[in-house]
CSV table of C-alpha atoms in Angstrom, one decimal:
chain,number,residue,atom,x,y,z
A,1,UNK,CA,-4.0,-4.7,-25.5
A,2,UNK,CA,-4.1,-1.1,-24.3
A,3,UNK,CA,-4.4,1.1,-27.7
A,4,UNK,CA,-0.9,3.1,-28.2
A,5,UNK,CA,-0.7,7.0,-28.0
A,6,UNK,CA,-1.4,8.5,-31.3
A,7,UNK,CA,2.1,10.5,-31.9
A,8,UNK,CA,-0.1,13.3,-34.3
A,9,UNK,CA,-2.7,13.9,-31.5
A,10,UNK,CA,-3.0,17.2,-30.5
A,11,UNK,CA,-1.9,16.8,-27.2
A,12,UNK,CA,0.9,14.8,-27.7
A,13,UNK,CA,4.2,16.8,-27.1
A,14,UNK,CA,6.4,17.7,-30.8
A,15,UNK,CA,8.5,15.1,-32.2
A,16,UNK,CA,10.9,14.5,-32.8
A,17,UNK,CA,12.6,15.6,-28.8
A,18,UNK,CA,15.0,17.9,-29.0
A,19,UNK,CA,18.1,18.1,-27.4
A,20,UNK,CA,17.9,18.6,-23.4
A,21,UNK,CA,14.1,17.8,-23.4
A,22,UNK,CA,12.3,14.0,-21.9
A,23,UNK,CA,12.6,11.4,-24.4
A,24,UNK,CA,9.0,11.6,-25.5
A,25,UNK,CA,9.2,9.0,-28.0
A,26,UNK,CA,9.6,6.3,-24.9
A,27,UNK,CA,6.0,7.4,-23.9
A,28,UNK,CA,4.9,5.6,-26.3
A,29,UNK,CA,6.1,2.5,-25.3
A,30,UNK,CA,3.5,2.3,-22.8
A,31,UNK,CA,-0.2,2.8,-22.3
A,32,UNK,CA,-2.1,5.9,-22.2
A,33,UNK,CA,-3.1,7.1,-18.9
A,34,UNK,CA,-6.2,5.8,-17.6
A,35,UNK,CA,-5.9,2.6,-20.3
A,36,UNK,CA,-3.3,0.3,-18.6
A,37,UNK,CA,-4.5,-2.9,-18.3
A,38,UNK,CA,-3.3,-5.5,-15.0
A,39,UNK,CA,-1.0,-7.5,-17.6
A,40,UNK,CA,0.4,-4.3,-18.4
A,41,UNK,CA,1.0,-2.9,-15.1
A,42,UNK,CA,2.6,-6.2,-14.0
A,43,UNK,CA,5.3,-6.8,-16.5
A,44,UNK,CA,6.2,-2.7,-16.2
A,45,UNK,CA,9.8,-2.6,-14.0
A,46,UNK,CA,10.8,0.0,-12.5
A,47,UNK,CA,12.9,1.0,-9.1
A,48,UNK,CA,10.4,3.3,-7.1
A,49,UNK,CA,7.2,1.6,-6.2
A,50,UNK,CA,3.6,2.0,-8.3
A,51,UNK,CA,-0.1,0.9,-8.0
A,52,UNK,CA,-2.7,0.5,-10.8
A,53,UNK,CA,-5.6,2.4,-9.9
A,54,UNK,CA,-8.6,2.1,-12.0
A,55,UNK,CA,-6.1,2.0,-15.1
A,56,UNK,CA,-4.0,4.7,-14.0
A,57,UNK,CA,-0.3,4.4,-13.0
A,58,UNK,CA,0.6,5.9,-10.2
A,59,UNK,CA,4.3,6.1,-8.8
A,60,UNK,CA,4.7,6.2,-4.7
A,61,UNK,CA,7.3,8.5,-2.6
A,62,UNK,CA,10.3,6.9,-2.0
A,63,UNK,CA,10.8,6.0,1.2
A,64,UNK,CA,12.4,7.7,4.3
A,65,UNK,CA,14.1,5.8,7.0
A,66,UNK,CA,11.8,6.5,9.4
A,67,UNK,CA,9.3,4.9,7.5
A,68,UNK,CA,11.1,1.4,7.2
A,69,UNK,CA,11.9,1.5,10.7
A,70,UNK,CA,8.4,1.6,11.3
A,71,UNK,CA,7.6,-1.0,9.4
A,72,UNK,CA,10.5,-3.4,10.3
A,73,UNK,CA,9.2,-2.9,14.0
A,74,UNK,CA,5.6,-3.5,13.4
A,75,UNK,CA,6.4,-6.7,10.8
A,76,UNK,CA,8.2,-8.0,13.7
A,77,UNK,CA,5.8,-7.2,16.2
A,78,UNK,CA,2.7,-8.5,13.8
A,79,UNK,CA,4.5,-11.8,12.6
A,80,UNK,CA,5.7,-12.8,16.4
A,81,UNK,CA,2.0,-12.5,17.5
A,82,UNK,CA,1.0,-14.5,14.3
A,83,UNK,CA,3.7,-17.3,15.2
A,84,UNK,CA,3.2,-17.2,19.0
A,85,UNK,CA,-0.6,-17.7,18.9
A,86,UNK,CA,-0.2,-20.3,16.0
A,87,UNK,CA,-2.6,-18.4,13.8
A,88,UNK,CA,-1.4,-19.4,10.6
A,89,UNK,CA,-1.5,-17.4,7.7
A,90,UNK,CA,1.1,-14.8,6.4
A,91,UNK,CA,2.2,-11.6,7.4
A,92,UNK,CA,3.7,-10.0,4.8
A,93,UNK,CA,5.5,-6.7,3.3
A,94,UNK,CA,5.6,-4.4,0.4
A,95,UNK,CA,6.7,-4.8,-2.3
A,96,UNK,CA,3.8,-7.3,-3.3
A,97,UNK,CA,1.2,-6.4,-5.7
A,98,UNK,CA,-2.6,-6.8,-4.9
A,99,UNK,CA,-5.0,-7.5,-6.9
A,100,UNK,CA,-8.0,-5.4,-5.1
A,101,UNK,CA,-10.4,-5.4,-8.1
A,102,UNK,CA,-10.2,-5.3,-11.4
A,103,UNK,CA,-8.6,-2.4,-12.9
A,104,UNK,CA,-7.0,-1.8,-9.6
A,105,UNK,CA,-3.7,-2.9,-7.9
A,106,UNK,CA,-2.6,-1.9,-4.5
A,107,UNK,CA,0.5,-2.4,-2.2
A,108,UNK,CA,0.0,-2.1,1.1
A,109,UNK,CA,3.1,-1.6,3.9
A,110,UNK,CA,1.8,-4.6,5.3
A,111,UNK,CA,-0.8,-7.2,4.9
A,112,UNK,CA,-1.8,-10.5,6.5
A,113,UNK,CA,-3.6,-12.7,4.8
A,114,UNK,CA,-5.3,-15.9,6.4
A,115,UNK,CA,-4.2,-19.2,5.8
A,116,UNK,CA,-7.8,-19.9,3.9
A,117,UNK,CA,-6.8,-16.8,1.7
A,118,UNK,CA,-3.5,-18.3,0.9
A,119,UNK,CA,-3.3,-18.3,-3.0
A,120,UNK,CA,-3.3,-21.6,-4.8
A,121,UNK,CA,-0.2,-20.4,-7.1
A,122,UNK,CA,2.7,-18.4,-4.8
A,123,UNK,CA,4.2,-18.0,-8.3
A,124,UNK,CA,1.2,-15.5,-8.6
A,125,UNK,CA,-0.4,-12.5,-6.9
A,126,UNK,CA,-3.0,-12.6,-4.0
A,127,UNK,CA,-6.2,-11.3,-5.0
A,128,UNK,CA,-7.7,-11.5,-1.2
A,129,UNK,CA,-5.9,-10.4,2.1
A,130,UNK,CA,-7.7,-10.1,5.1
A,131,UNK,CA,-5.6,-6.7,7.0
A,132,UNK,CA,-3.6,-3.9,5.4
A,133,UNK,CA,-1.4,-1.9,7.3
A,134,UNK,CA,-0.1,1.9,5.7
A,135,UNK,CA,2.2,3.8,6.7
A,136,UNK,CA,1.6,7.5,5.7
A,137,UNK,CA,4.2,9.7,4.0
A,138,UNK,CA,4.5,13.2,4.8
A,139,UNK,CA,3.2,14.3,1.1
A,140,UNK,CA,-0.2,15.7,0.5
A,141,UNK,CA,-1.3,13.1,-1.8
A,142,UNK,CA,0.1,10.4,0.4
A,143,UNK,CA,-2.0,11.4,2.6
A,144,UNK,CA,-5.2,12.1,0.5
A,145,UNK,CA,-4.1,8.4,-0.8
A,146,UNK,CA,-3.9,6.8,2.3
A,147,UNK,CA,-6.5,8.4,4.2
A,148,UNK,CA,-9.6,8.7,1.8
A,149,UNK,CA,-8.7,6.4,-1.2
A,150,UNK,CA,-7.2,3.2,0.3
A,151,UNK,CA,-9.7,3.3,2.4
A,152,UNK,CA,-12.1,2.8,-0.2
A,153,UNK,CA,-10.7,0.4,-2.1
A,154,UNK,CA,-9.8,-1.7,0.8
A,155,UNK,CA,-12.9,-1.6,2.2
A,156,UNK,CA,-14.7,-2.6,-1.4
A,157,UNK,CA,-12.6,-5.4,-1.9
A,158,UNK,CA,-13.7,-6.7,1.7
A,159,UNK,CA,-10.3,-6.0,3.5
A,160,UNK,CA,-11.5,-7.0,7.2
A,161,UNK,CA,-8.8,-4.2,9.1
A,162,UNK,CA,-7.6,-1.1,8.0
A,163,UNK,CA,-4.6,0.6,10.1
A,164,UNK,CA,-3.2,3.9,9.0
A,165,UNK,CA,0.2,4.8,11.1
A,166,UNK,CA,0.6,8.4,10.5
A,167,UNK,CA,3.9,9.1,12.3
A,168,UNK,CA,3.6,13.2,11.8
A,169,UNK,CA,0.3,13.2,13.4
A,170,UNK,CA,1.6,10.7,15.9
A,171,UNK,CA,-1.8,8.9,15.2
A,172,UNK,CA,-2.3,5.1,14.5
A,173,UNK,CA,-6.6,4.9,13.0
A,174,UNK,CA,-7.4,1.2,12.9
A,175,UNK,CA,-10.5,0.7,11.2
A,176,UNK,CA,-13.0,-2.2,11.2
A,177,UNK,CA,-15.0,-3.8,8.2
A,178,UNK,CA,-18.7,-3.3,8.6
A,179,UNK,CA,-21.4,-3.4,6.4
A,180,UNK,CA,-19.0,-2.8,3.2
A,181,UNK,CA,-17.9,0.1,5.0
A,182,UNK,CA,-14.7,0.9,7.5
A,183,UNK,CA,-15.5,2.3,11.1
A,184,UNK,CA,-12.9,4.3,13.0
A,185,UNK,CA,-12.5,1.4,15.7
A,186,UNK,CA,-9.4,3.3,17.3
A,187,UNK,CA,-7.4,6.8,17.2
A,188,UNK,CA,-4.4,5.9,19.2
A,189,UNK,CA,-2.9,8.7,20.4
A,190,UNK,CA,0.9,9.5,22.9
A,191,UNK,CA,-0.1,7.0,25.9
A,192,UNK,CA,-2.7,5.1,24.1
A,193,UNK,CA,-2.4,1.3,22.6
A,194,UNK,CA,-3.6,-0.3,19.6
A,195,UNK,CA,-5.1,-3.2,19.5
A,196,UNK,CA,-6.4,-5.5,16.7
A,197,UNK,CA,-9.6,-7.2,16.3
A,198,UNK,CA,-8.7,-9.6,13.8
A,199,UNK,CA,-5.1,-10.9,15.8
A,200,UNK,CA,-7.2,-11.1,19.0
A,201,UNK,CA,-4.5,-10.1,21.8
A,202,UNK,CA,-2.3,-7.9,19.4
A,203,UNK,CA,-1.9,-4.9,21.7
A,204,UNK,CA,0.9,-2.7,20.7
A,205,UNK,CA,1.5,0.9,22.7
A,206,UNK,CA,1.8,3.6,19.9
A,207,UNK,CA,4.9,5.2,22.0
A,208,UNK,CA,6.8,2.7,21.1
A,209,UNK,CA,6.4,3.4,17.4
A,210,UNK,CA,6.8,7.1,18.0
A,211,UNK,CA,10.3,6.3,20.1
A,212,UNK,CA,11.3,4.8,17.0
A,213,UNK,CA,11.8,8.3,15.2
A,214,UNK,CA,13.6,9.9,18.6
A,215,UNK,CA,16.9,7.9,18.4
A,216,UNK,CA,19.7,7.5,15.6
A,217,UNK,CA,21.4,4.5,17.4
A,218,UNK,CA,18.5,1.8,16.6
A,219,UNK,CA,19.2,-1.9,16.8
């Protein structure tokens, strides 16, 4: 159990709050920064998305409607290819934690997970998926978090394929798993498909995605 925050440290804020200030005293309800533990992380509820990052809570954008568009059309498009080629397995959406490593909890847009890979317990939380799929948020740190820190912990905890979907760039990466390390495989740009090494045959032209962001009548 995570030690609680000392409410005399020196860096604590003053209590009691005053009037018209946060509610300092429910900080203390939780762990300190940097000290939550996966038990702790898991039974903490709250409306906006979060990841455990090497013990550190960190709270996601909300997201736009662009964004779920996006990934309503690529879920489809991922799981018909799954279905159609009778690869088994499970193609799957956020929210669903993942336990990467220890310390470290990620949830990916969208994931697949071979049937192999299939957890023993669905009352639990898969500790091994095999593709994850972000898309990126306009935010600087979004970015920085999707670009250069999923990408690490993905890659450590043997993720096979990496795809970044960056709809202001109008850029899909998709990044390959070799020697413990991701390879830029593809940078699909306007014109350009992307295609998966893992789904062998998933070929899906980037346009399509983009279009998704040029209409407000969508089905």
């Amino acid at each position: 159990m995570s030690q609680a925050f000392d409410p005399f440290d020196s860096v604590a804020p003053r209590l009691p709050s005053k009037d018209g200030e946060p509610a300092w005293e429910a900080a203390y309800f939780f762990a300190p920064q940097g000290r939550w533990s996966e038990e702790t992380f898991l039974q903490f509820h709250t409306n906006q998305m979060a990841e455990l990052v090497e013990g550190r809570l960190e709270i996601l954008p909300m997201l736009t409607w662009l964004h779920q568009l996006i990934l309503e059309f690529l879920f489809d498009r991922f799981r018909d290819h799954v279905r159609q080629q009778k690869l088994g397995g499970k193609m799957l959406m956020a929210p669903l934690p993942i336990k990467l490593f220890p310390g470290t909890i990620r949830e990916p847009d969208l994931l697949y997970v071979r049937p192999e890979n299939i957890p023993a317990d669905i009352r639990g939380y898969p500790d091994k998926i095999d593709l994850a799929i972000e898309i990126v948020s306009e935010d600087l740190k979004s970015r920085q978090r999707d670009y250069e820190e999923k990408r690490i912990d993905y890659a450590k905890a043997g993720v096979s394929e990496y795809w970044i979907v960056d709809p202001q760039e109008q850029v899909v990466s998709v990044l390959t798993l070799q020697d413990a390390q991701y390879q830029i495989d593809q940078e699909c740009r306007v014109g350009e498909t992307a295609k998966s090494r893992l789904l062998s045959g998933l070929a899906i032209p980037v346009d399509d995605i983009w279009a998704l962001g040029n209409s407000k009548n969508q089905p």
